[in-house]
Tab-separated table of C-alpha atoms in Angstrom:
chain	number	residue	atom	x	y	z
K	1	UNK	CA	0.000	0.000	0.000
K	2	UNK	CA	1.187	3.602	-0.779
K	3	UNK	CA	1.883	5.481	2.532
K	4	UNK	CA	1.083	9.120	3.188
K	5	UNK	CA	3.081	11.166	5.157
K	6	UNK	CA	1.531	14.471	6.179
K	7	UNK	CA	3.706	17.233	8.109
K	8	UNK	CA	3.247	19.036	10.431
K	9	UNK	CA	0.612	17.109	12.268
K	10	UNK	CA	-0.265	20.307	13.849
K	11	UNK	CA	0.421	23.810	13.673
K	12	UNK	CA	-0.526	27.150	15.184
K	13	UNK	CA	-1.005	30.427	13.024
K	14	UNK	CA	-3.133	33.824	13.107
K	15	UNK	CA	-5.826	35.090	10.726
K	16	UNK	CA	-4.039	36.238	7.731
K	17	UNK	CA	-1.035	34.113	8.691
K	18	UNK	CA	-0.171	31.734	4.962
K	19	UNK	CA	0.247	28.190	5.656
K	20	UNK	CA	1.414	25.106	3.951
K	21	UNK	CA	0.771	21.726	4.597
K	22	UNK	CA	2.605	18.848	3.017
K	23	UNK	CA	2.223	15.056	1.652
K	24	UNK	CA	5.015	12.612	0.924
K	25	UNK	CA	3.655	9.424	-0.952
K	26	UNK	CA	6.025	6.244	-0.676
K	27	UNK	CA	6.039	5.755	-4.407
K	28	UNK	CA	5.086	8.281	-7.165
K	29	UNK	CA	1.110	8.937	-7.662
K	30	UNK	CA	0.956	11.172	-10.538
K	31	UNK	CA	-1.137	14.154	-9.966
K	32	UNK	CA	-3.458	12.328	-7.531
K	33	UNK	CA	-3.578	13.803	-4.823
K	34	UNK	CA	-6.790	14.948	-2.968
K	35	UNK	CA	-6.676	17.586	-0.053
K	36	UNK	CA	-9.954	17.576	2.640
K	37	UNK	CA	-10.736	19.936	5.300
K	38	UNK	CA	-12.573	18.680	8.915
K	39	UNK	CA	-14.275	19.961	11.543
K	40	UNK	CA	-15.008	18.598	14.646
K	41	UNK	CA	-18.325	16.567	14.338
K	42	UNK	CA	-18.572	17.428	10.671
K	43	UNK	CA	-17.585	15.157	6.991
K	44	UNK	CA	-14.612	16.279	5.311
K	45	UNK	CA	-15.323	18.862	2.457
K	46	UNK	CA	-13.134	18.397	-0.419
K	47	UNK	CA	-10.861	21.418	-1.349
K	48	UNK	CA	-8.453	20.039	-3.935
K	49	UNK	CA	-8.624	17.485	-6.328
K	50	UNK	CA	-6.037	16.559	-8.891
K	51	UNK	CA	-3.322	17.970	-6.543
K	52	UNK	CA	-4.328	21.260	-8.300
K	53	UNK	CA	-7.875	21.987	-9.450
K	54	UNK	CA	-10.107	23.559	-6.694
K	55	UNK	CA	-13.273	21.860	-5.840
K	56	UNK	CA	-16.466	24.479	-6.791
K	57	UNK	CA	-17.447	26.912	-3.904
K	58	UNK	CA	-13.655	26.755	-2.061
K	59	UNK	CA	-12.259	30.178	-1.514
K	60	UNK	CA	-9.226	31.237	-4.091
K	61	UNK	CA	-7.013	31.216	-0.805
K	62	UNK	CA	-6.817	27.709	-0.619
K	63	UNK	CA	-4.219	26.572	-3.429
K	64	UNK	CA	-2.522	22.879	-3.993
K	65	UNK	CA	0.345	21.627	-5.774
K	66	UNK	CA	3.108	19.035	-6.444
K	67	UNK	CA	3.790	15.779	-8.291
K	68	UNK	CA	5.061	12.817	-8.144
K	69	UNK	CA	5.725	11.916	-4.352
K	70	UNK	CA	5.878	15.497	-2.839
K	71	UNK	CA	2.324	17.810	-3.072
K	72	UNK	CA	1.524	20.940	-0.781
K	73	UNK	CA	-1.809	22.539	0.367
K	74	UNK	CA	-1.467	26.509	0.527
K	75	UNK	CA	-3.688	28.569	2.668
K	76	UNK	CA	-3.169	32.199	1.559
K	77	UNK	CA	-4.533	34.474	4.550
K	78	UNK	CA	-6.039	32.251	7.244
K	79	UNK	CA	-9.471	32.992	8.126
K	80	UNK	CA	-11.574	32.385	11.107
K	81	UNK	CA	-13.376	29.914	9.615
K	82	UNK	CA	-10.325	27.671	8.285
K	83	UNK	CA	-9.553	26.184	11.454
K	84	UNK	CA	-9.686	22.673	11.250
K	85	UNK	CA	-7.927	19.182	10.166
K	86	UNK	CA	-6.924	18.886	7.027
K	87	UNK	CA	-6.192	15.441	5.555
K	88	UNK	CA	-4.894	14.496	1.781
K	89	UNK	CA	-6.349	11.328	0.214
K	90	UNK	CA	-3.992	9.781	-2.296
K	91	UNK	CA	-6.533	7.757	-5.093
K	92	UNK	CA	-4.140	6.128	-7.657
K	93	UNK	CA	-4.218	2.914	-6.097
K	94	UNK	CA	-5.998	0.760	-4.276
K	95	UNK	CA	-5.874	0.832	-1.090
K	96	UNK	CA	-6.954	4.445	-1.343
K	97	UNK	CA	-4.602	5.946	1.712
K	98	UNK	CA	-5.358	9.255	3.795
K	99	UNK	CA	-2.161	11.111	5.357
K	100	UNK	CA	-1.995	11.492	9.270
K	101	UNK	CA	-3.816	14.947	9.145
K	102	UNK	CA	-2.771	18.336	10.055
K	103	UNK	CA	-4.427	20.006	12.703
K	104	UNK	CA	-4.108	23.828	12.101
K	105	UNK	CA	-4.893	25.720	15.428
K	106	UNK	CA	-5.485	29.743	16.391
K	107	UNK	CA	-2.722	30.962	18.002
U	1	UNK	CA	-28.028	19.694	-4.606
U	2	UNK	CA	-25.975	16.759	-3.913
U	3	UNK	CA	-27.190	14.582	-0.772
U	4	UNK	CA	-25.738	11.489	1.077
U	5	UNK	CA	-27.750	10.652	4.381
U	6	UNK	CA	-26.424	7.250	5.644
U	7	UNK	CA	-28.446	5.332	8.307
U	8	UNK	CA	-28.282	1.820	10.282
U	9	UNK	CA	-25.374	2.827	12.284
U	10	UNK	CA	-26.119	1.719	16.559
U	11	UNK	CA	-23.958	-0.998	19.006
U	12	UNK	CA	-23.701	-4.270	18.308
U	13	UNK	CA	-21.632	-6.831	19.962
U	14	UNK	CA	-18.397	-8.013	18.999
U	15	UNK	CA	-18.939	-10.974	16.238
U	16	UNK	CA	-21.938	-9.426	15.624
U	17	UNK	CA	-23.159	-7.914	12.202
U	18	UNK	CA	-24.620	-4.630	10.833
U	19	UNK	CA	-25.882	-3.222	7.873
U	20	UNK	CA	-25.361	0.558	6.796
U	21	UNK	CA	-27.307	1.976	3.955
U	22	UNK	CA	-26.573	5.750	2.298
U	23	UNK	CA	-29.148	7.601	0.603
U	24	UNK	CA	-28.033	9.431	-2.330
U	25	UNK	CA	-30.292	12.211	-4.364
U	26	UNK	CA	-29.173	15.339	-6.350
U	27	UNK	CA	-27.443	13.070	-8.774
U	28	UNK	CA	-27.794	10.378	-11.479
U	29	UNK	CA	-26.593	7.587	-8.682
U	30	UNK	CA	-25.670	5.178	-11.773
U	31	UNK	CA	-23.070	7.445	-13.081
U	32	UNK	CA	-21.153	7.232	-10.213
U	33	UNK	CA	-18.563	5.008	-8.270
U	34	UNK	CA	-19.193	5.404	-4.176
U	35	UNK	CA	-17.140	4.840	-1.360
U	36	UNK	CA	-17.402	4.154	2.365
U	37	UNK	CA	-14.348	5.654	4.529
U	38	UNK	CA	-14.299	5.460	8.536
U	39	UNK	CA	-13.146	7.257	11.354
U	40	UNK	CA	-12.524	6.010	14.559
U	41	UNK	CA	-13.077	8.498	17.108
U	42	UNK	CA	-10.310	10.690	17.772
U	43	UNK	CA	-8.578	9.234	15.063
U	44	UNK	CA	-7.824	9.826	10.915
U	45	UNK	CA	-9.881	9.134	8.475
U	46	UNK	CA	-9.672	5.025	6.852
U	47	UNK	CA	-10.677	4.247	3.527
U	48	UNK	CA	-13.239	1.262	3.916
U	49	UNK	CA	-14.672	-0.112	-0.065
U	50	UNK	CA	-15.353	1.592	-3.264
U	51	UNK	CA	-17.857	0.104	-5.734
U	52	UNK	CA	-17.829	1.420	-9.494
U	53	UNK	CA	-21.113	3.096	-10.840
U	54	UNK	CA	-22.102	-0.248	-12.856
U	55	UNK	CA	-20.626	-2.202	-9.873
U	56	UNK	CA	-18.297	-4.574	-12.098
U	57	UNK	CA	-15.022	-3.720	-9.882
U	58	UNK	CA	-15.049	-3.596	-6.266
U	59	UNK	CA	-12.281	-2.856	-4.039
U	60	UNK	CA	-11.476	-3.355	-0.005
U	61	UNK	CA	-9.097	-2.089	2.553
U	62	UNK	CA	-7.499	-5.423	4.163
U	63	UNK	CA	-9.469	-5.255	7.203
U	64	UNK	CA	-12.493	-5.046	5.252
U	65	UNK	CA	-11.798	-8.139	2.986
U	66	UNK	CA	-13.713	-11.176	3.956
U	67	UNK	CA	-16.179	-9.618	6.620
U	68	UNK	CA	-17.442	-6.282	4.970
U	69	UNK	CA	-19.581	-6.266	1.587
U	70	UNK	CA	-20.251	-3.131	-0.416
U	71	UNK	CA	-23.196	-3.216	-2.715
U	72	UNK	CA	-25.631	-0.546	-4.176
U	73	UNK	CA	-29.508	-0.822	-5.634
U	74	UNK	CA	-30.017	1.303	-8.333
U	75	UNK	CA	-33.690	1.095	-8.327
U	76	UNK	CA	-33.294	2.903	-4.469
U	77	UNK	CA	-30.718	4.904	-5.433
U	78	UNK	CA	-28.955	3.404	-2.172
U	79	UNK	CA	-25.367	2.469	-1.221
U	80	UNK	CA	-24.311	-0.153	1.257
U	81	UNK	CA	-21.935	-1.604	3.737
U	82	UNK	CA	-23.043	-5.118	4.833
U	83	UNK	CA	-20.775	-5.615	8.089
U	84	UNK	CA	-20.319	-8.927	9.682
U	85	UNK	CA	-17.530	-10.304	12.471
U	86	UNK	CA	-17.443	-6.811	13.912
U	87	UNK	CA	-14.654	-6.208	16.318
U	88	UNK	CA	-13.905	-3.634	18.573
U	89	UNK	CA	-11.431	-1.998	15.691
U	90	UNK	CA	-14.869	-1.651	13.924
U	91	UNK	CA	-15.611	1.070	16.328
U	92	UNK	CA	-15.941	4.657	14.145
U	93	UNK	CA	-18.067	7.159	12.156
U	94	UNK	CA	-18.282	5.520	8.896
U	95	UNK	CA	-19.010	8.106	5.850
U	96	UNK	CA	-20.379	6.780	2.647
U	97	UNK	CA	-19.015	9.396	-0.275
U	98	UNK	CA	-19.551	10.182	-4.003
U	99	UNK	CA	-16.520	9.503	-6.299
U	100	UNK	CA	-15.682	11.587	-9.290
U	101	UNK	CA	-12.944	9.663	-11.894
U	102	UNK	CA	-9.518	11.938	-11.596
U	103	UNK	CA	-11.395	13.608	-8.265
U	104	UNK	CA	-11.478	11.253	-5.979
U	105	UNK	CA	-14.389	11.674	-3.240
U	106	UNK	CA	-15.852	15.173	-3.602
U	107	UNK	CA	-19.486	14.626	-1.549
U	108	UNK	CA	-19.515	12.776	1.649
U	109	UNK	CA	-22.787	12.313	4.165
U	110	UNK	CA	-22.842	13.005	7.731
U	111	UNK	CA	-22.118	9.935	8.974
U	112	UNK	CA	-23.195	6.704	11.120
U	113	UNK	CA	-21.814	5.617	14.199
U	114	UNK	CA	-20.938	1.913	14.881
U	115	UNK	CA	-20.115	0.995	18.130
U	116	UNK	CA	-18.983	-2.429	18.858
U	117	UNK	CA	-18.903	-2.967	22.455
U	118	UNK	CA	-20.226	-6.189	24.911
């Protein structure tokens, strides 16, 4: 199974701070690479699909990229709202395989 | 609008069996492969099965192999996860969730709770 590795598992930062989030896969996935946002109690939303291509209704400040093994989630200008987990879902091969998540705190 | 409402989720006892269904509407359900992905509580999210929109390949996480069976009825428009030998490990939210090809999962319902616990 391809492994995930997803750094920083947490991190804190201040509205309007930028952050980036990262995924490692074990083995090259081409460009997919799937980034989801959590809140407590809630589903995870997707933001990114395609390591690249944002999902309809996510705000412009939320930006992915990468290829091959190494992909990044951008959040340009933290809002209130855009504290959560954050998870990326690699689907090029079965098993499907979801990195450790990143839990992205107000400091 | 796009909507996923699973339902059957409750205790059971370990080696005991459960079924969860999801509701889809909003969409042409045939078009679609679905998914079911866990979360223990606390804990990350696991994908569980995926099941293609004309249901000719179906996949499994190991610890779902052998004990779990994903299935869908087109005529309900209804996804679901047929659970039997639960364990304790069993224990999570479980999330059914709409896959797009080169998307991955982009809707996801609420969520069902299965607690397995004597």
């Amino acid at each position: 199974a391809i492994q995930m590795t997803q750094s920083p598992s947490s991190l804190s930062a201040s509205v309007g701070d930028s952050v980036t989030i990262t995924c490692r896969a074990s083995q090259a996935i081409r460009d997919d690479l799937g980034w989801y946002q959590q809140k407590p109690g809630k589903a995870p939303k997707l933001l990114i699909y395609a390591t690249s291509a944002l999902h309809r209704g996510v705000p412009s400040r939320f930006s992915g990229s990468g290829s091959g093994t190494d992909f990044t989630l951008t959040i340009s200008g933290l809002q209130p709202e855009d504290f959560a987990t954050y998870y990326c879902l690699q689907d090029y091969s079965y098993p499907w395989t979801f990195g450790q998540g990143t839990k992205v705190e107000i400091k | 609008e796009v909507q996923l409402v699973e339902s059957g989720g409750g205790l059971v006892k370990p080696g005991g069996s459960l079924r969860l269904s999801c509701a889809a509407s909003g969409f042409t359900f045939s078009a679609y492969s679905m998914n079911w992905v866990r979360q223990p509580p606390g804990k990350g999210l696991e994908w569980v099965a995926s099941i293609s929109a004309s249901s000719s390949d179906i996949q499994y996480a190991d610890s779902a192999r052998g004990r779990f069976t994903i299935s869908r009825d087109y005529a309900k428009n209804l996804l679901y996860l047929q659970m039997n030998s639960l364990r304790a490990d069993d224990t999570a939210v479980y999330y059914c969730a709409r896959h797009v090809v080169g998307g991955g999962p982009d809707y996801w319902g609420q969520g069902a709770l299965v607690t397995v616990s004597s």
